[in-house]
PDB file of C-alpha atoms in Angstrom:
ATOM      1  CA  MET A   1    -147.287 -42.496 -76.763  1.00 48.00           C
ATOM      2  CA  ASN A   2    -148.901 -44.381 -73.875  1.00 51.00           C
ATOM      3  CA  ALA A   3    -145.409 -44.990 -72.459  1.00 49.00           C
ATOM      4  CA  ILE A   4    -144.795 -41.228 -72.221  1.00 50.00           C
ATOM      5  CA  ALA A   5    -148.043 -40.850 -70.268  1.00 49.00           C
ATOM      6  CA  GLU A   6    -146.822 -43.562 -67.880  1.00 51.00           C
ATOM      7  CA  LEU A   7    -143.478 -41.787 -67.563  1.00 50.00           C
ATOM      8  CA  ASN A   8    -145.226 -38.515 -66.654  1.00 53.00           C
ATOM      9  CA  GLU A   9    -146.723 -40.332 -63.640  1.00 59.00           C
ATOM     10  CA  GLN A  10    -143.200 -41.189 -62.415  1.00 62.00           C
ATOM     11  CA  THR A  11    -141.700 -38.660 -60.013  1.00 74.00           C
ATOM     12  CA  ASP A  12    -138.128 -39.868 -60.427  1.00 80.00           C
ATOM     13  CA  ARG A  13    -137.173 -39.978 -64.126  1.00 85.00           C
ATOM     14  CA  SER A  14    -133.448 -40.523 -63.661  1.00 90.00           C
ATOM     15  CA  LEU A  15    -131.928 -42.896 -66.214  1.00 90.00           C
ATOM     16  CA  LEU A  16    -128.409 -44.306 -66.363  1.00 91.00           C
ATOM     17  CA  ILE A  17    -127.207 -45.582 -69.738  1.00 91.00           C
ATOM     18  CA  VAL A  18    -124.001 -47.636 -69.759  1.00 91.00           C
ATOM     19  CA  GLU A  19    -122.894 -48.375 -73.325  1.00 89.00           C
ATOM     20  CA  ASP A  20    -119.419 -48.516 -74.912  1.00 86.00           C
ATOM     21  CA  ASP A  21    -120.587 -47.840 -78.486  1.00 83.00           C
ATOM     22  CA  LYS A  22    -120.304 -44.022 -78.402  1.00 87.00           C
ATOM     23  CA  PRO A  23    -122.521 -43.184 -81.424  1.00 86.00           C
ATOM     24  CA  PHE A  24    -125.266 -45.505 -80.150  1.00 86.00           C
ATOM     25  CA  LEU A  25    -124.870 -44.080 -76.626  1.00 87.00           C
ATOM     26  CA  GLU A  26    -125.301 -40.512 -77.897  1.00 90.00           C
ATOM     27  CA  ARG A  27    -128.343 -41.381 -80.054  1.00 88.00           C
ATOM     28  CA  LEU A  28    -130.046 -43.317 -77.281  1.00 88.00           C
ATOM     29  CA  SER A  29    -129.304 -40.595 -74.720  1.00 90.00           C
ATOM     30  CA  ARG A  30    -130.843 -37.905 -76.920  1.00 91.00           C
ATOM     31  CA  ALA A  31    -133.863 -40.069 -77.727  1.00 89.00           C
ATOM     32  CA  MET A  32    -134.492 -40.859 -74.068  1.00 89.00           C
ATOM     33  CA  GLU A  33    -134.164 -37.187 -73.088  1.00 91.00           C
ATOM     34  CA  THR A  34    -136.802 -36.244 -75.651  1.00 90.00           C
ATOM     35  CA  ARG A  35    -139.064 -38.870 -74.061  1.00 87.00           C
ATOM     36  CA  GLY A  36    -138.796 -37.202 -70.647  1.00 87.00           C
ATOM     37  CA  PHE A  37    -135.941 -39.000 -68.896  1.00 90.00           C
ATOM     38  CA  ALA A  38    -133.135 -37.260 -66.999  1.00 90.00           C
ATOM     39  CA  VAL A  39    -130.222 -39.103 -68.624  1.00 90.00           C
ATOM     40  CA  THR A  40    -126.751 -39.790 -67.282  1.00 91.00           C
ATOM     41  CA  SER A  41    -124.517 -41.727 -69.638  1.00 91.00           C
ATOM     42  CA  CYS A  42    -121.325 -43.717 -69.058  1.00 91.00           C
ATOM     43  CA  ASP A  43    -119.193 -45.870 -71.322  1.00 88.00           C
ATOM     44  CA  THR A  44    -117.482 -48.188 -68.807  1.00 89.00           C
ATOM     45  CA  VAL A  45    -118.485 -50.461 -65.934  1.00 88.00           C
ATOM     46  CA  SER A  46    -116.339 -48.479 -63.493  1.00 90.00           C
ATOM     47  CA  ASP A  47    -118.007 -45.173 -64.472  1.00 90.00           C
ATOM     48  CA  GLY A  48    -121.430 -46.802 -64.156  1.00 88.00           C
ATOM     49  CA  LEU A  49    -120.626 -48.137 -60.694  1.00 90.00           C
ATOM     50  CA  ALA A  50    -119.280 -44.733 -59.644  1.00 91.00           C
ATOM     51  CA  GLN A  51    -122.468 -43.042 -60.861  1.00 91.00           C
ATOM     52  CA  ILE A  52    -124.614 -45.515 -58.914  1.00 89.00           C
ATOM     53  CA  GLY A  53    -122.493 -44.791 -55.849  1.00 89.00           C
ATOM     54  CA  LYS A  54    -123.253 -41.072 -56.186  1.00 90.00           C
ATOM     55  CA  ALA A  55    -126.969 -41.362 -56.881  1.00 87.00           C
ATOM     56  CA  ALA A  56    -128.746 -44.562 -57.864  1.00 87.00           C
ATOM     57  CA  PRO A  57    -131.151 -43.851 -60.751  1.00 90.00           C
ATOM     58  CA  ALA A  58    -134.728 -45.098 -61.058  1.00 90.00           C
ATOM     59  CA  PHE A  59    -134.008 -46.627 -64.486  1.00 92.00           C
ATOM     60  CA  ALA A  60    -130.973 -48.112 -66.221  1.00 91.00           C
ATOM     61  CA  VAL A  61    -130.097 -49.373 -69.691  1.00 91.00           C
ATOM     62  CA  VAL A  62    -126.890 -51.403 -69.597  1.00 90.00           C
ATOM     63  CA  ASP A  63    -124.884 -53.072 -72.363  1.00 88.00           C
ATOM     64  CA  LEU A  64    -123.909 -56.638 -71.470  1.00 83.00           C
ATOM     65  CA  ARG A  65    -120.346 -56.628 -72.815  1.00 82.00           C
ATOM     66  CA  LEU A  66    -118.341 -53.526 -72.051  1.00 83.00           C
ATOM     67  CA  GLY A  67    -114.665 -52.797 -72.573  1.00 81.00           C
ATOM     68  CA  ASP A  68    -113.738 -53.090 -68.898  1.00 83.00           C
ATOM     69  CA  GLY A  69    -116.109 -55.830 -67.771  1.00 82.00           C
ATOM     70  CA  ASN A  70    -119.605 -57.208 -67.635  1.00 85.00           C
ATOM     71  CA  GLY A  71    -122.646 -54.915 -67.554  1.00 85.00           C
ATOM     72  CA  LEU A  72    -124.394 -57.318 -65.179  1.00 87.00           C
ATOM     73  CA  ASP A  73    -122.109 -55.967 -62.440  1.00 89.00           C
ATOM     74  CA  VAL A  74    -123.766 -52.569 -62.929  1.00 89.00           C
ATOM     75  CA  VAL A  75    -127.262 -54.097 -62.769  1.00 89.00           C
ATOM     76  CA  SER A  76    -126.372 -56.001 -59.588  1.00 90.00           C
ATOM     77  CA  ALA A  77    -124.917 -52.915 -57.898  1.00 91.00           C
ATOM     78  CA  LEU A  78    -127.976 -50.860 -58.857  1.00 90.00           C
ATOM     79  CA  LYS A  79    -130.379 -53.447 -57.413  1.00 91.00           C
ATOM     80  CA  LYS A  80    -128.384 -53.547 -54.146  1.00 91.00           C
ATOM     81  CA  LYS A  81    -128.358 -49.766 -53.834  1.00 91.00           C
ATOM     82  CA  ARG A  82    -131.925 -49.215 -55.051  1.00 90.00           C
ATOM     83  CA  PRO A  83    -134.115 -52.368 -55.112  1.00 89.00           C
ATOM     84  CA  ASP A  84    -137.030 -50.604 -56.848  1.00 89.00           C
ATOM     85  CA  ALA A  85    -134.872 -49.535 -59.819  1.00 89.00           C
ATOM     86  CA  ARG A  86    -135.866 -50.880 -63.235  1.00 91.00           C
ATOM     87  CA  ALA A  87    -132.926 -51.999 -65.382  1.00 91.00           C
ATOM     88  CA  ILE A  88    -132.788 -53.583 -68.810  1.00 91.00           C
ATOM     89  CA  VAL A  89    -129.845 -55.229 -70.534  1.00 89.00           C
ATOM     90  CA  LEU A  90    -128.966 -54.542 -74.188  1.00 86.00           C
ATOM     91  CA  THR A  91    -126.651 -56.810 -76.104  1.00 79.00           C
ATOM     92  CA  GLY A  92    -125.597 -57.802 -79.560  1.00 72.00           C
ATOM     93  CA  TYR A  93    -124.531 -61.216 -78.236  1.00 67.00           C
ATOM     94  CA  GLY A  94    -127.886 -62.547 -77.104  1.00 65.00           C
ATOM     95  CA  ASN A  95    -128.473 -66.079 -75.932  1.00 70.00           C
ATOM     96  CA  ILE A  96    -130.789 -67.680 -73.426  1.00 73.00           C
ATOM     97  CA  ALA A  97    -128.125 -68.312 -70.793  1.00 76.00           C
ATOM     98  CA  THR A  98    -127.128 -64.653 -70.506  1.00 77.00           C
ATOM     99  CA  ALA A  99    -130.777 -63.546 -70.590  1.00 78.00           C
ATOM    100  CA  VAL A 100    -131.582 -65.802 -67.654  1.00 80.00           C
ATOM    101  CA  THR A 101    -128.520 -64.561 -65.770  1.00 81.00           C
ATOM    102  CA  ALA A 102    -129.510 -60.937 -66.428  1.00 81.00           C
ATOM    103  CA  VAL A 103    -132.997 -61.497 -65.022  1.00 83.00           C
ATOM    104  CA  LYS A 104    -131.593 -63.313 -61.982  1.00 83.00           C
ATOM    105  CA  MET A 105    -129.293 -60.335 -61.343  1.00 83.00           C
ATOM    106  CA  GLY A 106    -132.280 -57.988 -61.312  1.00 84.00           C
ATOM    107  CA  ALA A 107    -132.861 -56.868 -64.882  1.00 86.00           C
ATOM    108  CA  ILE A 108    -136.521 -56.590 -65.850  1.00 87.00           C
ATOM    109  CA  ASP A 109    -135.903 -57.225 -69.537  1.00 85.00           C
ATOM    110  CA  TYR A 110    -133.248 -58.213 -72.048  1.00 84.00           C
ATOM    111  CA  LEU A 111    -133.199 -56.647 -75.519  1.00 84.00           C
ATOM    112  CA  SER A 112    -131.051 -57.529 -78.498  1.00 79.00           C
ATOM    113  CA  LYS A 113    -129.329 -54.772 -80.444  1.00 74.00           C
ATOM    114  CA  PRO A 114    -130.247 -52.886 -82.439  1.00 71.00           C
ATOM    115  CA  ALA A 115    -133.131 -51.761 -80.243  1.00 77.00           C
ATOM    116  CA  ASP A 116    -134.821 -48.441 -80.866  1.00 81.00           C
ATOM    117  CA  ALA A 117    -135.773 -45.953 -78.161  1.00 84.00           C
ATOM    118  CA  ASP A 118    -139.466 -46.933 -78.262  1.00 85.00           C
ATOM    119  CA  ASP A 119    -138.552 -50.555 -77.474  1.00 84.00           C
ATOM    120  CA  VAL A 120    -136.344 -49.396 -74.602  1.00 86.00           C
ATOM    121  CA  VAL A 121    -139.064 -47.143 -73.133  1.00 87.00           C
ATOM    122  CA  ALA A 122    -141.662 -49.905 -73.446  1.00 85.00           C
ATOM    123  CA  ALA A 123    -139.348 -52.352 -71.660  1.00 85.00           C
ATOM    124  CA  LEU A 124    -138.492 -49.878 -68.891  1.00 85.00           C
ATOM    125  CA  LEU A 125    -142.125 -48.996 -68.210  1.00 84.00           C
ATOM    126  CA  SER A 126    -143.686 -52.432 -68.671  1.00 80.00           C
ATOM    127  CA  THR A 127    -145.574 -53.840 -65.714  1.00 69.00           C
ATOM    128  CA  SER A 128    -145.876 -57.416 -64.553  1.00 58.00           C
ATOM    129  CA  ALA A 129    -149.467 -57.358 -65.823  1.00 52.00           C
ATOM    130  CA  ASP A 130    -148.161 -56.937 -69.382  1.00 52.00           C
ATOM    131  CA  LYS A 131    -147.999 -60.299 -71.060  1.00 50.00           C
ATOM    132  CA  SER A 132    -145.506 -61.018 -73.757  1.00 54.00           C
ATOM    133  CA  GLU A 133    -146.948 -62.292 -76.992  1.00 60.00           C
ATOM    134  CA  LEU A 134    -146.262 -65.786 -78.225  1.00 54.00           C
ATOM    135  CA  PRO A 135    -143.536 -65.837 -80.853  1.00 58.00           C
ATOM    136  CA  THR A 136    -144.748 -65.948 -84.430  1.00 67.00           C
ATOM    137  CA  ASN A 137    -141.685 -67.950 -85.418  1.00 68.00           C
ATOM    138  CA  PRO A 138    -140.408 -70.135 -82.551  1.00 71.00           C
ATOM    139  CA  MET A 139    -136.812 -71.353 -82.425  1.00 73.00           C
ATOM    140  CA  SER A 140    -135.824 -74.245 -84.643  1.00 79.00           C
ATOM    141  CA  ALA A 141    -134.568 -77.488 -83.128  1.00 82.00           C
ATOM    142  CA  ASP A 142    -131.036 -76.580 -84.268  1.00 84.00           C
ATOM    143  CA  ARG A 143    -131.287 -73.240 -82.469  1.00 80.00           C
ATOM    144  CA  VAL A 144    -132.563 -74.898 -79.273  1.00 80.00           C
ATOM    145  CA  ARG A 145    -129.589 -77.309 -79.399  1.00 86.00           C
ATOM    146  CA  TRP A 146    -127.173 -74.423 -79.968  1.00 85.00           C
ATOM    147  CA  GLU A 147    -128.689 -72.455 -77.048  1.00 82.00           C
ATOM    148  CA  HIS A 148    -128.334 -75.490 -74.759  1.00 85.00           C
ATOM    149  CA  ILE A 149    -124.677 -75.897 -75.727  1.00 90.00           C
ATOM    150  CA  GLN A 150    -124.083 -72.175 -75.118  1.00 87.00           C
ATOM    151  CA  ARG A 151    -125.727 -72.396 -71.673  1.00 84.00           C
ATOM    152  CA  ILE A 152    -123.522 -75.318 -70.627  1.00 89.00           C
ATOM    153  CA  TYR A 153    -120.469 -73.553 -72.094  1.00 89.00           C
ATOM    154  CA  GLU A 154    -121.213 -70.460 -69.966  1.00 86.00           C
ATOM    155  CA  MET A 155    -121.822 -72.631 -66.867  1.00 87.00           C
ATOM    156  CA  CYS A 156    -118.367 -74.161 -67.386  1.00 90.00           C
ATOM    157  CA  ASN A 157    -116.800 -70.682 -67.516  1.00 89.00           C
ATOM    158  CA  ARG A 158    -116.092 -71.047 -71.244  1.00 89.00           C
ATOM    159  CA  ASN A 159    -113.932 -74.136 -70.705  1.00 94.00           C
ATOM    160  CA  VAL A 160    -114.254 -76.201 -73.887  1.00 94.00           C
ATOM    161  CA  SER A 161    -112.888 -79.444 -72.410  1.00 95.00           C
ATOM    162  CA  GLU A 162    -115.216 -79.348 -69.392  1.00 94.00           C
ATOM    163  CA  THR A 163    -118.206 -78.444 -71.582  1.00 94.00           C
ATOM    164  CA  ALA A 164    -117.443 -81.324 -73.964  1.00 95.00           C
ATOM    165  CA  ARG A 165    -117.186 -83.734 -71.037  1.00 95.00           C
ATOM    166  CA  ARG A 166    -120.551 -82.600 -69.600  1.00 93.00           C
ATOM    167  CA  LEU A 167    -122.238 -82.800 -72.999  1.00 93.00           C
ATOM    168  CA  ASN A 168    -120.652 -86.195 -73.662  1.00 94.00           C
ATOM    169  CA  MET A 169    -119.168 -85.115 -76.986  1.00 94.00           C
ATOM    170  CA  HIS A 170    -115.709 -84.899 -78.460  1.00 95.00           C
ATOM    171  CA  ARG A 171    -113.857 -81.654 -77.716  1.00 94.00           C
ATOM    172  CA  ARG A 172    -113.098 -80.953 -81.386  1.00 95.00           C
ATOM    173  CA  THR A 173    -116.738 -81.470 -82.356  1.00 93.00           C
ATOM    174  CA  LEU A 174    -117.706 -78.913 -79.711  1.00 92.00           C
ATOM    175  CA  GLN A 175    -115.052 -76.498 -80.968  1.00 92.00           C
ATOM    176  CA  ARG A 176    -116.483 -76.721 -84.501  1.00 91.00           C
ATOM    177  CA  ILE A 177    -120.006 -76.067 -83.182  1.00 90.00           C
ATOM    178  CA  LEU A 178    -118.829 -73.070 -81.137  1.00 88.00           C
ATOM    179  CA  ALA A 179    -116.944 -71.611 -84.097  1.00 88.00           C
ATOM    180  CA  LYS A 180    -120.099 -71.491 -86.228  1.00 85.00           C
ATOM    181  CA  ARG A 181    -122.760 -68.814 -86.105  1.00 80.00           C
ATOM    182  CA  ALA A 182    -125.995 -69.489 -84.290  1.00 76.00           C
ATOM    183  CA  PRO A 183    -128.619 -71.195 -86.431  1.00 78.00           C
ATOM    184  CA  ARG A 184    -131.902 -69.388 -86.987  1.00 71.00           C
TER     185      ARG A 184
END
């Protein structure tokens, strides 16, 4: 409940949630309202951008992949309109490359789904003095390799042939790797 005490110190408690999963959007909106936020919710990038155009909120929770585009566009627009805004990115498709991109665009944190409301509040209200704990189970070598391949794949705009050339591997080998699930 320390996070709620920190929220009470905030004068502007406006929160924009942009999420295309309607049941999750409704649950998260209700949970954040009970924690003291003034919530506005949208389910598309265009609605989120329109809402920021009307009144840029102090906080934002944005899904990475939305039906009409990329949630990072919403984060970028929010940071341009209101540089002091605190935004976090939620996604079910987490990898290091997109996490780094989200932080570069202005997000303060990146959470994988399913995230509960307490995790979201803690991320929104965290300060730079808060230190993240060391992982109890670091990534395996296979996972690190997979993350590297994903990062290069994203840098090449999801072009398999170009990614294979840069990684110095056969295109079909890369296609097989990309078709598999991420190792643990």
